[in-house]
Every structure is written in structure tokens, then in C-alpha cells.
PDB file of C-alpha atoms and ligand atoms in Angstrom:
ATOM      1  CA  MET A 725      -0.386 -19.771  -8.835  1.00 41.00           C
ATOM      2  CA  ARG A 726      -1.704 -16.676  -7.251  1.00 44.00           C
ATOM      3  CA  LEU A 727      -5.013 -15.293  -8.247  1.00 44.00           C
ATOM      4  CA  LEU A 728      -5.082 -11.733  -9.302  1.00 41.00           C
ATOM      5  CA  ALA A 729      -8.586 -10.759  -8.530  1.00 38.00           C
ATOM      6  CA  ILE A 730     -10.675  -9.168 -11.138  1.00 37.00           C
ATOM      7  CA  PHE A 731     -10.195  -5.478 -10.579  1.00 39.00           C
ATOM      8  CA  ALA A 732     -13.036  -3.196 -11.232  1.00 38.00           C
ATOM      9  CA  LEU A 733     -12.528   0.490 -10.777  1.00 42.00           C
ATOM     10  CA  ALA A 734     -16.243   1.072 -10.905  1.00 43.00           C
ATOM     11  CA  LEU A 735     -16.355   1.915  -7.227  1.00 47.00           C
ATOM     12  CA  THR A 736     -19.730   3.421  -7.547  1.00 48.00           C
ATOM     13  CA  ALA A 737     -21.373   0.136  -8.459  1.00 48.00           C
ATOM     14  CA  ALA A 738     -25.031   0.048  -7.629  1.00 50.00           C
ATOM     15  CA  ALA A 739     -25.359  -0.328  -3.903  1.00 51.00           C
ATOM     16  CA  ALA A 740     -28.103  -2.900  -4.272  1.00 55.00           C
ATOM     17  CA  ASP A 741     -25.767  -5.575  -5.579  1.00 87.00           C
ATOM     18  CA  ARG A 742     -22.721  -4.851  -3.453  1.00 96.00           C
ATOM     19  CA  THR A 743     -21.600  -7.125  -0.658  1.00 98.00           C
ATOM     20  CA  VAL A 744     -18.430  -6.080   1.135  1.00 98.00           C
ATOM     21  CA  LEU A 745     -16.286  -8.585   2.987  1.00 98.00           C
ATOM     22  CA  ALA A 746     -13.491  -7.123   5.135  1.00 99.00           C
ATOM     23  CA  ILE A 747     -10.980  -9.798   6.113  1.00 99.00           C
ATOM     24  CA  GLY A 748      -8.520  -8.897   8.858  1.00 98.00           C
ATOM     25  CA  ALA A 749      -5.891 -10.855  10.753  1.00 98.00           C
ATOM     26  CA  HIS A 750      -6.891  -9.548  14.173  1.00 98.00           C
ATOM     27  CA  ALA A 751     -10.123  -8.183  15.583  1.00 98.00           C
ATOM     28  CA  GLY A 752      -9.734  -4.419  15.226  1.00 98.00           C
ATOM     29  CA  ASP A 753      -7.551  -4.353  12.098  1.00 98.00           C
ATOM     30  CA  MET A 754     -10.351  -3.888   9.580  1.00 98.00           C
ATOM     31  CA  GLU A 755     -12.469  -1.559  11.710  1.00 98.00           C
ATOM     32  CA  LEU A 756      -9.577   0.805  12.377  1.00 98.00           C
ATOM     33  CA  THR A 757      -8.369   0.915   8.786  1.00 98.00           C
ATOM     34  CA  THR A 758     -11.635   0.680   6.820  1.00 98.00           C
ATOM     35  CA  GLY A 759     -14.411   1.290   9.361  1.00 98.00           C
ATOM     36  CA  ALA A 760     -15.474   4.645   7.929  1.00 98.00           C
ATOM     37  CA  LEU A 761     -15.975   3.056   4.495  1.00 98.00           C
ATOM     38  CA  LEU A 762     -17.775   0.052   5.979  1.00 98.00           C
ATOM     39  CA  ALA A 763     -20.090   2.517   7.721  1.00 98.00           C
ATOM     40  CA  ARG A 764     -20.686   4.319   4.419  1.00 98.00           C
ATOM     41  CA  TYR A 765     -21.517   1.089   2.603  1.00 98.00           C
ATOM     42  CA  ALA A 766     -23.771  -0.199   5.383  1.00 98.00           C
ATOM     43  CA  LYS A 767     -25.647   3.104   5.455  1.00 98.00           C
ATOM     44  CA  ALA A 768     -26.118   2.831   1.677  1.00 97.00           C
ATOM     45  CA  GLY A 769     -27.850  -0.508   2.185  1.00 97.00           C
ATOM     46  CA  ASP A 770     -24.980  -2.795   1.238  1.00 97.00           C
ATOM     47  CA  ARG A 771     -24.371  -6.012   3.080  1.00 98.00           C
ATOM     48  CA  VAL A 772     -21.145  -5.630   5.070  1.00 98.00           C
ATOM     49  CA  VAL A 773     -19.403  -8.590   6.696  1.00 98.00           C
ATOM     50  CA  ILE A 774     -16.242  -8.405   8.813  1.00 98.00           C
ATOM     51  CA  LEU A 775     -14.245 -11.615   9.138  1.00 98.00           C
ATOM     52  CA  HIS A 776     -11.541 -11.634  11.812  1.00 98.00           C
ATOM     53  CA  LEU A 777      -9.204 -14.565  11.212  1.00 98.00           C
ATOM     54  CA  THR A 778      -8.097 -14.335  14.859  1.00 98.00           C
ATOM     55  CA  LEU A 779      -9.233 -12.362  17.861  1.00 98.00           C
ATOM     56  CA  GLY A 780      -5.816 -10.737  18.253  1.00 96.00           C
ATOM     57  CA  GLU A 781      -6.001 -12.002  21.792  1.00 95.00           C
ATOM     58  CA  ARG A 782      -2.281 -11.808  22.494  1.00 92.00           C
ATOM     59  CA  GLY A 783      -2.207  -8.028  22.349  1.00 87.00           C
ATOM     60  CA  LYS A 784      -2.583  -8.030  26.104  1.00 86.00           C
ATOM     61  CA  SER A 785      -1.776 -10.679  28.686  1.00 84.00           C
ATOM     62  CA  THR A 786      -4.762 -10.150  30.974  1.00 88.00           C
ATOM     63  CA  PRO A 787      -7.001 -13.170  31.600  1.00 88.00           C
ATOM     64  CA  ASN A 788     -10.095 -13.361  29.410  1.00 95.00           C
ATOM     65  CA  TYR A 789      -8.659 -10.927  26.876  1.00 96.00           C
ATOM     66  CA  ALA A 790      -9.822 -13.246  24.055  1.00 96.00           C
ATOM     67  CA  GLN A 791     -13.417 -12.995  25.284  1.00 97.00           C
ATOM     68  CA  GLN A 792     -13.013  -9.248  25.690  1.00 97.00           C
ATOM     69  CA  LYS A 793     -11.825  -8.930  22.085  1.00 98.00           C
ATOM     70  CA  ARG A 794     -14.765 -10.986  20.853  1.00 98.00           C
ATOM     71  CA  THR A 795     -17.209  -8.784  22.753  1.00 98.00           C
ATOM     72  CA  GLU A 796     -15.482  -5.650  21.459  1.00 98.00           C
ATOM     73  CA  ALA A 797     -15.579  -6.987  17.876  1.00 98.00           C
ATOM     74  CA  GLU A 798     -19.294  -7.690  18.137  1.00 98.00           C
ATOM     75  CA  ALA A 799     -19.931  -4.200  19.511  1.00 98.00           C
ATOM     76  CA  ALA A 800     -17.822  -2.545  16.792  1.00 98.00           C
ATOM     77  CA  ALA A 801     -19.597  -4.483  14.017  1.00 98.00           C
ATOM     78  CA  LYS A 802     -22.980  -3.486  15.393  1.00 98.00           C
ATOM     79  CA  ILE A 803     -21.984   0.192  15.415  1.00 98.00           C
ATOM     80  CA  LEU A 804     -20.810  -0.055  11.788  1.00 98.00           C
ATOM     81  CA  GLY A 805     -23.933  -1.929  10.677  1.00 98.00           C
ATOM     82  CA  ALA A 806     -21.916  -5.035   9.809  1.00 98.00           C
ATOM     83  CA  GLU A 807     -22.157  -8.751  10.420  1.00 98.00           C
ATOM     84  CA  VAL A 808     -19.155 -10.291  12.161  1.00 98.00           C
ATOM     85  CA  ARG A 809     -17.473 -13.671  11.775  1.00 98.00           C
ATOM     86  CA  PHE A 810     -14.412 -15.211  13.378  1.00 98.00           C
ATOM     87  CA  GLY A 811     -11.772 -17.552  12.031  1.00 98.00           C
ATOM     88  CA  PRO A 812     -10.610 -20.682  13.857  1.00 98.00           C
ATOM     89  CA  TRP A 813      -7.012 -19.582  14.449  1.00 98.00           C
ATOM     90  CA  GLN A 814      -5.025 -18.108  17.294  1.00 97.00           C
ATOM     91  CA  ASP A 815      -3.207 -14.814  17.324  1.00 97.00           C
ATOM     92  CA  SER A 816       0.221 -15.043  15.612  1.00 97.00           C
ATOM     93  CA  GLN A 817      -0.583 -18.529  14.269  1.00 98.00           C
ATOM     94  CA  ILE A 818      -2.509 -17.997  11.039  1.00 98.00           C
ATOM     95  CA  PRO A 819      -1.273 -20.820   8.798  1.00 98.00           C
ATOM     96  CA  THR A 820      -0.648 -20.345   5.080  1.00 97.00           C
ATOM     97  CA  THR A 821      -1.741 -23.874   4.241  1.00 98.00           C
ATOM     98  CA  GLU A 822      -4.069 -25.360   1.650  1.00 97.00           C
ATOM     99  CA  ASP A 823      -6.524 -26.248   4.405  1.00 98.00           C
ATOM    100  CA  ALA A 824      -6.585 -22.673   5.649  1.00 98.00           C
ATOM    101  CA  ALA A 825      -7.107 -21.309   2.137  1.00 98.00           C
ATOM    102  CA  ARG A 826      -9.928 -23.827   1.574  1.00 98.00           C
ATOM    103  CA  TRP A 827     -11.590 -22.754   4.833  1.00 98.00           C
ATOM    104  CA  LEU A 828     -11.461 -19.151   3.712  1.00 98.00           C
ATOM    105  CA  ALA A 829     -12.710 -20.078   0.227  1.00 98.00           C
ATOM    106  CA  ALA A 830     -15.776 -21.634   1.843  1.00 98.00           C
ATOM    107  CA  GLN A 831     -16.399 -18.366   3.706  1.00 98.00           C
ATOM    108  CA  ILE A 832     -16.134 -16.440   0.433  1.00 98.00           C
ATOM    109  CA  ALA A 833     -18.483 -18.890  -1.292  1.00 98.00           C
ATOM    110  CA  ASP A 834     -20.932 -18.432   1.573  1.00 98.00           C
ATOM    111  CA  VAL A 835     -20.812 -14.612   1.826  1.00 98.00           C
ATOM    112  CA  LYS A 836     -20.539 -14.074  -1.971  1.00 97.00           C
ATOM    113  CA  PRO A 837     -18.753 -10.733  -1.686  1.00 98.00           C
ATOM    114  CA  THR A 838     -18.454  -8.391  -4.643  1.00 98.00           C
ATOM    115  CA  THR A 839     -15.718  -6.401  -2.880  1.00 98.00           C
ATOM    116  CA  ILE A 840     -13.038  -7.679  -0.548  1.00 98.00           C
ATOM    117  CA  LEU A 841     -11.011  -5.395   1.716  1.00 98.00           C
ATOM    118  CA  THR A 842      -7.955  -6.893   3.362  1.00 98.00           C
ATOM    119  CA  HIS A 843      -4.303  -6.484   4.306  1.00 98.00           C
ATOM    120  CA  TRP A 844      -1.565  -5.377   1.927  1.00 98.00           C
ATOM    121  CA  LYS A 845       1.087  -7.993   1.066  1.00 98.00           C
ATOM    122  CA  ASN A 846       3.941  -6.542   3.122  1.00 97.00           C
ATOM    123  CA  SER A 847       3.701  -6.117   6.858  1.00 97.00           C
ATOM    124  CA  ILE A 848       5.686  -6.097  10.057  1.00 96.00           C
ATOM    125  CA  HIS A 849       3.134  -8.618  11.345  1.00 97.00           C
ATOM    126  CA  LYS A 850       3.304 -12.200  10.054  1.00 97.00           C
ATOM    127  CA  ASP A 851      -0.448 -12.700  10.499  1.00 98.00           C
ATOM    128  CA  HIS A 852      -1.106  -9.786   8.159  1.00 98.00           C
ATOM    129  CA  THR A 853       1.075 -11.187   5.363  1.00 98.00           C
ATOM    130  CA  ALA A 854      -0.472 -14.624   5.958  1.00 98.00           C
ATOM    131  CA  THR A 855      -3.934 -13.084   5.579  1.00 98.00           C
ATOM    132  CA  TYR A 856      -2.961 -11.460   2.268  1.00 98.00           C
ATOM    133  CA  ARG A 857      -1.751 -14.793   0.906  1.00 98.00           C
ATOM    134  CA  LEU A 858      -4.763 -16.739   2.171  1.00 98.00           C
ATOM    135  CA  VAL A 859      -7.230 -14.232   0.768  1.00 98.00           C
ATOM    136  CA  ASN A 860      -5.712 -14.396  -2.707  1.00 98.00           C
ATOM    137  CA  ASP A 861      -5.577 -18.183  -2.713  1.00 98.00           C
ATOM    138  CA  ALA A 862      -9.102 -18.395  -1.320  1.00 98.00           C
ATOM    139  CA  ILE A 863     -10.521 -16.096  -4.008  1.00 98.00           C
ATOM    140  CA  LEU A 864      -8.987 -18.418  -6.588  1.00 98.00           C
ATOM    141  CA  TYR A 865     -10.346 -21.575  -4.958  1.00 98.00           C
ATOM    142  CA  ALA A 866     -13.796 -20.058  -4.522  1.00 97.00           C
ATOM    143  CA  ALA A 867     -13.796 -19.029  -8.196  1.00 97.00           C
ATOM    144  CA  LEU A 868     -12.668 -22.460  -9.364  1.00 96.00           C
ATOM    145  CA  ASP A 869     -15.527 -23.945  -7.372  1.00 95.00           C
ATOM    146  CA  GLY A 870     -17.975 -21.626  -9.124  1.00 94.00           C
ATOM    147  CA  ALA A 871     -18.167 -18.698  -6.684  1.00 92.00           C
ATOM    148  CA  ARG A 872     -16.990 -15.921  -9.000  1.00 96.00           C
ATOM    149  CA  THR A 873     -18.567 -13.037  -7.165  1.00 96.00           C
ATOM    150  CA  VAL A 874     -15.480 -10.968  -6.302  1.00 97.00           C
ATOM    151  CA  ARG A 875     -15.160  -7.966  -8.611  1.00 96.00           C
ATOM    152  CA  ALA A 876     -12.562  -6.014  -6.664  1.00 97.00           C
ATOM    153  CA  THR A 877      -9.968  -6.589  -3.967  1.00 98.00           C
ATOM    154  CA  TYR A 878      -8.658  -3.498  -2.211  1.00 98.00           C
ATOM    155  CA  TYR A 879      -5.769  -3.453   0.228  1.00 98.00           C
ATOM    156  CA  ALA A 880      -6.248  -1.249   3.255  1.00 98.00           C
ATOM    157  CA  GLU A 881      -3.799   1.400   4.384  1.00 98.00           C
ATOM    158  CA  ASN A 882      -2.402   0.215   7.715  1.00 98.00           C
ATOM    159  CA  TRP A 883       0.610   1.606   9.584  1.00 97.00           C
ATOM    160  CA  GLU A 884       1.817  -1.981  10.093  1.00 97.00           C
ATOM    161  CA  ASP A 885       1.529  -2.820   6.381  1.00 97.00           C
ATOM    162  CA  ALA A 886       3.289   0.237   4.967  1.00 97.00           C
ATOM    163  CA  GLU A 887       6.199  -1.315   3.045  1.00 96.00           C
ATOM    164  CA  SER A 888       5.701  -0.615  -0.693  1.00 97.00           C
ATOM    165  CA  PHE A 889       2.061   0.359  -0.132  1.00 98.00           C
ATOM    166  CA  HIS A 890       1.036   3.078  -2.542  1.00 98.00           C
ATOM    167  CA  PRO A 891      -2.373   4.705  -2.252  1.00 98.00           C
ATOM    168  CA  TYR A 892      -4.087   4.099  -5.584  1.00 98.00           C
ATOM    169  CA  VAL A 893      -7.841   4.007  -5.105  1.00 98.00           C
ATOM    170  CA  TYR A 894      -9.375   6.843  -3.091  1.00 98.00           C
ATOM    171  CA  ILE A 895     -12.893   6.573  -1.730  1.00 98.00           C
ATOM    172  CA  PRO A 896     -14.452   9.579   0.009  1.00 98.00           C
ATOM    173  CA  VAL A 897     -16.266   9.205   3.302  1.00 98.00           C
ATOM    174  CA  SER A 898     -18.403  11.730   5.138  1.00 98.00           C
ATOM    175  CA  ALA A 899     -18.012  13.347   8.547  1.00 98.00           C
ATOM    176  CA  ASP A 900     -20.876  11.108   9.685  1.00 98.00           C
ATOM    177  CA  ASP A 901     -18.970   8.030   8.508  1.00 98.00           C
ATOM    178  CA  ILE A 902     -15.911   9.257  10.422  1.00 98.00           C
ATOM    179  CA  ALA A 903     -18.026   9.709  13.550  1.00 98.00           C
ATOM    180  CA  THR A 904     -19.358   6.150  13.207  1.00 98.00           C
ATOM    181  CA  TRP A 905     -15.807   4.872  12.644  1.00 98.00           C
ATOM    182  CA  HIS A 906     -14.624   6.673  15.774  1.00 98.00           C
ATOM    183  CA  LYS A 907     -17.406   5.138  17.860  1.00 98.00           C
ATOM    184  CA  ALA A 908     -16.621   1.658  16.522  1.00 98.00           C
ATOM    185  CA  ALA A 909     -12.897   2.117  17.151  1.00 98.00           C
ATOM    186  CA  MET A 910     -13.622   3.207  20.706  1.00 98.00           C
ATOM    187  CA  ALA A 911     -15.324  -0.162  21.284  1.00 98.00           C
ATOM    188  CA  TYR A 912     -11.811  -1.616  21.347  1.00 98.00           C
ATOM    189  CA  GLU A 913      -9.853  -0.904  24.504  1.00 97.00           C
ATOM    190  CA  PHE A 914      -6.503  -1.219  22.714  1.00 96.00           C
ATOM    191  CA  ALA A 915      -7.416   1.466  20.209  1.00 96.00           C
ATOM    192  CA  HIS A 916      -7.353   4.154  22.860  1.00 93.00           C
ATOM    193  CA  THR A 917      -4.921   2.729  25.430  1.00 95.00           C
ATOM    194  CA  SER A 918      -2.050   1.417  23.285  1.00 94.00           C
ATOM    195  CA  SER A 919       1.278   3.261  23.149  1.00 95.00           C
ATOM    196  CA  PHE A 920       0.596   3.612  19.412  1.00 96.00           C
ATOM    197  CA  ASP A 921      -2.013   6.336  19.020  1.00 97.00           C
ATOM    198  CA  TYR A 922      -4.314   4.508  16.599  1.00 97.00           C
ATOM    199  CA  LEU A 923      -7.066   7.076  16.671  1.00 97.00           C
ATOM    200  CA  ARG A 924      -4.784  10.054  16.015  1.00 97.00           C
ATOM    201  CA  TYR A 925      -2.997   8.169  13.235  1.00 98.00           C
ATOM    202  CA  TYR A 926      -6.121   7.098  11.356  1.00 98.00           C
ATOM    203  CA  GLU A 927      -7.934  10.382  11.967  1.00 98.00           C
ATOM    204  CA  GLY A 928      -4.958  12.148  10.433  1.00 98.00           C
ATOM    205  CA  LEU A 929      -4.777   9.722   7.535  1.00 98.00           C
ATOM    206  CA  GLN A 930      -8.463  10.145   6.691  1.00 98.00           C
ATOM    207  CA  LYS A 931      -7.887  13.910   6.447  1.00 98.00           C
ATOM    208  CA  VAL A 932      -4.662  13.613   4.417  1.00 98.00           C
ATOM    209  CA  ARG A 933      -6.228  11.217   1.912  1.00 98.00           C
ATOM    210  CA  GLY A 934      -9.293  13.449   1.818  1.00 98.00           C
ATOM    211  CA  ALA A 935      -7.138  16.465   0.959  1.00 98.00           C
ATOM    212  CA  GLU A 936      -5.434  14.511  -1.819  1.00 98.00           C
ATOM    213  CA  ALA A 937      -8.857  13.507  -3.168  1.00 98.00           C
ATOM    214  CA  ARG A 938     -10.218  17.076  -2.840  1.00 98.00           C
ATOM    215  CA  LYS A 939     -12.785  15.823  -0.362  1.00 98.00           C
ATOM    216  CA  PRO A 940     -13.159  16.408   3.369  1.00 98.00           C
ATOM    217  CA  PHE A 941     -12.236  12.799   4.170  1.00 98.00           C
ATOM    218  CA  ALA A 942     -11.223   9.731   2.201  1.00 98.00           C
ATOM    219  CA  LEU A 943      -9.674   6.309   2.585  1.00 98.00           C
ATOM    220  CA  ALA A 944      -6.986   5.116   0.221  1.00 98.00           C
ATOM    221  CA  PHE A 945      -6.337   1.558  -0.938  1.00 98.00           C
ATOM    222  CA  ASP A 946      -3.725  -0.165  -3.041  1.00 98.00           C
ATOM    223  CA  ILE A 947      -4.443  -2.840  -5.654  1.00 98.00           C
ATOM    224  CA  GLU A 948      -2.269  -5.432  -7.380  1.00 97.00           C
ATOM    225  CA  GLU A 949       0.250  -4.014  -9.860  1.00 95.00           C
ATOM    226  CA  ILE A 950      -1.396  -5.786 -12.781  1.00 93.00           C
ATOM    227  CA  GLY A 951      -4.598  -3.918 -12.050  1.00 94.00           C
ATOM    228  CA  LYS A 952      -2.747  -0.658 -12.763  1.00 95.00           C
ATOM    229  CA  ARG A 953      -1.872  -1.676 -16.323  1.00 95.00           C
ATOM    230  CA  ARG A 954      -3.419   0.608 -18.909  1.00 93.00           C
ATOM    231  CA  ILE A 955      -3.774  -0.567 -22.460  1.00 93.00           C
ATOM    232  CA  LEU A 956      -4.453   2.174 -24.959  1.00 94.00           C
ATOM    233  CA  ASP A 957      -5.491   1.601 -28.528  1.00 92.00           C
TER     234      ASP A 957
HETATM  235 ZN1   ZN B2145      -3.321  -6.934  13.163  1.00 87.22          ZN
END
């Protein structure tokens, strides 16, 4: 049984009671895709926590790259005003087991997030799809154990997770948030040295989604299909 999180479209919930938990497969995933929004929430006084299930340490074969990624993740979180946590798994080996879901449920019970940001269900990267599955199982387990804090789960727009992703929820961000995002992204070497131009892609996306939302900049998220059901009396 897969939990369909309780979807709340009240994105403008009072900042005082909002805790945002961004759960990514690899250090860098959540900052690149959602960093501008994390910056916005942190600036508004929300608690923001980034949980990297792995360091993404196999992106480069240089010695000590795992330590480098950890240092970069800590620097990026600091720039965004977020706390950072790390999962116990290795890059490309996130397991979709009961134990893994229980570990993640304990993290959710500990952080008590009201909003979770994570990967969409379809991806070219197995760790991303594993993260989607774990997050949904973990929300269920946390809820069954009494931690029913999650009001909304939003799936980030990620070039690697594009299959059947449809932007549904748009959240505006400011030029200042974009500047903070850019600084955080630059903390990661791969973001500006990879053959995939991450910065150009996400800069462009933030403008495109902004135009669609009639705002200067915005991020777009998908939600579960059942959350899109409208029942009219
Ligand atoms: Zn990734």
C-alpha cells in the first residue's frame, strides 16, 4: 500500500508553523531543483532541513570526492539557511527495503515536516525513483506511528526526472531567492563543471515557470494524481 500524502494546496500556510524537509537522492539534487524556494522559506523564518540520502559521491572518480561532496553540501545548506542531514547509503545503492523506509520514517518523525519536497516517481536515475518510493512509504510509516505532520508532498522539477512530470503547483520566488540559489549551487563543483549545464538549465526553468505564473520567477512541482481530483457539489 502506498501512502498518498495529504495534499494541501494552501501553500501560503502561516510561516510560523511550516517545517520543510527536502529529501534528495544525491547531495546537490534538492539544492539545484528547489534551492530558491528553500531560500524563500528560510528567509520567512521556516525551519528548512535538507536530507541527502547519499552524497552522490560516484559522480566523479577523484579520491576524497565523498568528503568533498559532504563539505559542499554543508556549505550549500548554510547559504540557503537550512539544516543538513545525510543518509547511510552509497551512491547508486539506495535500497527500497522495509528497513530503509523505516529509517526514513524515523527521520520524518524526528524533523516533523509539514511540507516534503522530493523526487518525482519516474527518473533516468534509479536512486531518484528509489527515493520517491521510500519517501512515500516512510510518510505512511511515520503517520501510522503517530507522526502525522506532513500536509503536502511536492515533487521537484528535475531534468533527470522528466518522464510524465507535469508542472501543477507553481510557487513564485524572488530575484533575491534566485541569487541565494545560485550561490548555493556554486558551492557544488559539479554544478558548474559538468557537461550538463545545470545552472543554465535551472536558471532558464525558473524564468519559464515564472512567466507561466505571471511572476518574475517561479518553481513548479507535480503532485500525485489523486491530489488533482476535484469534487464539485
Ligand atoms: Zn541525483
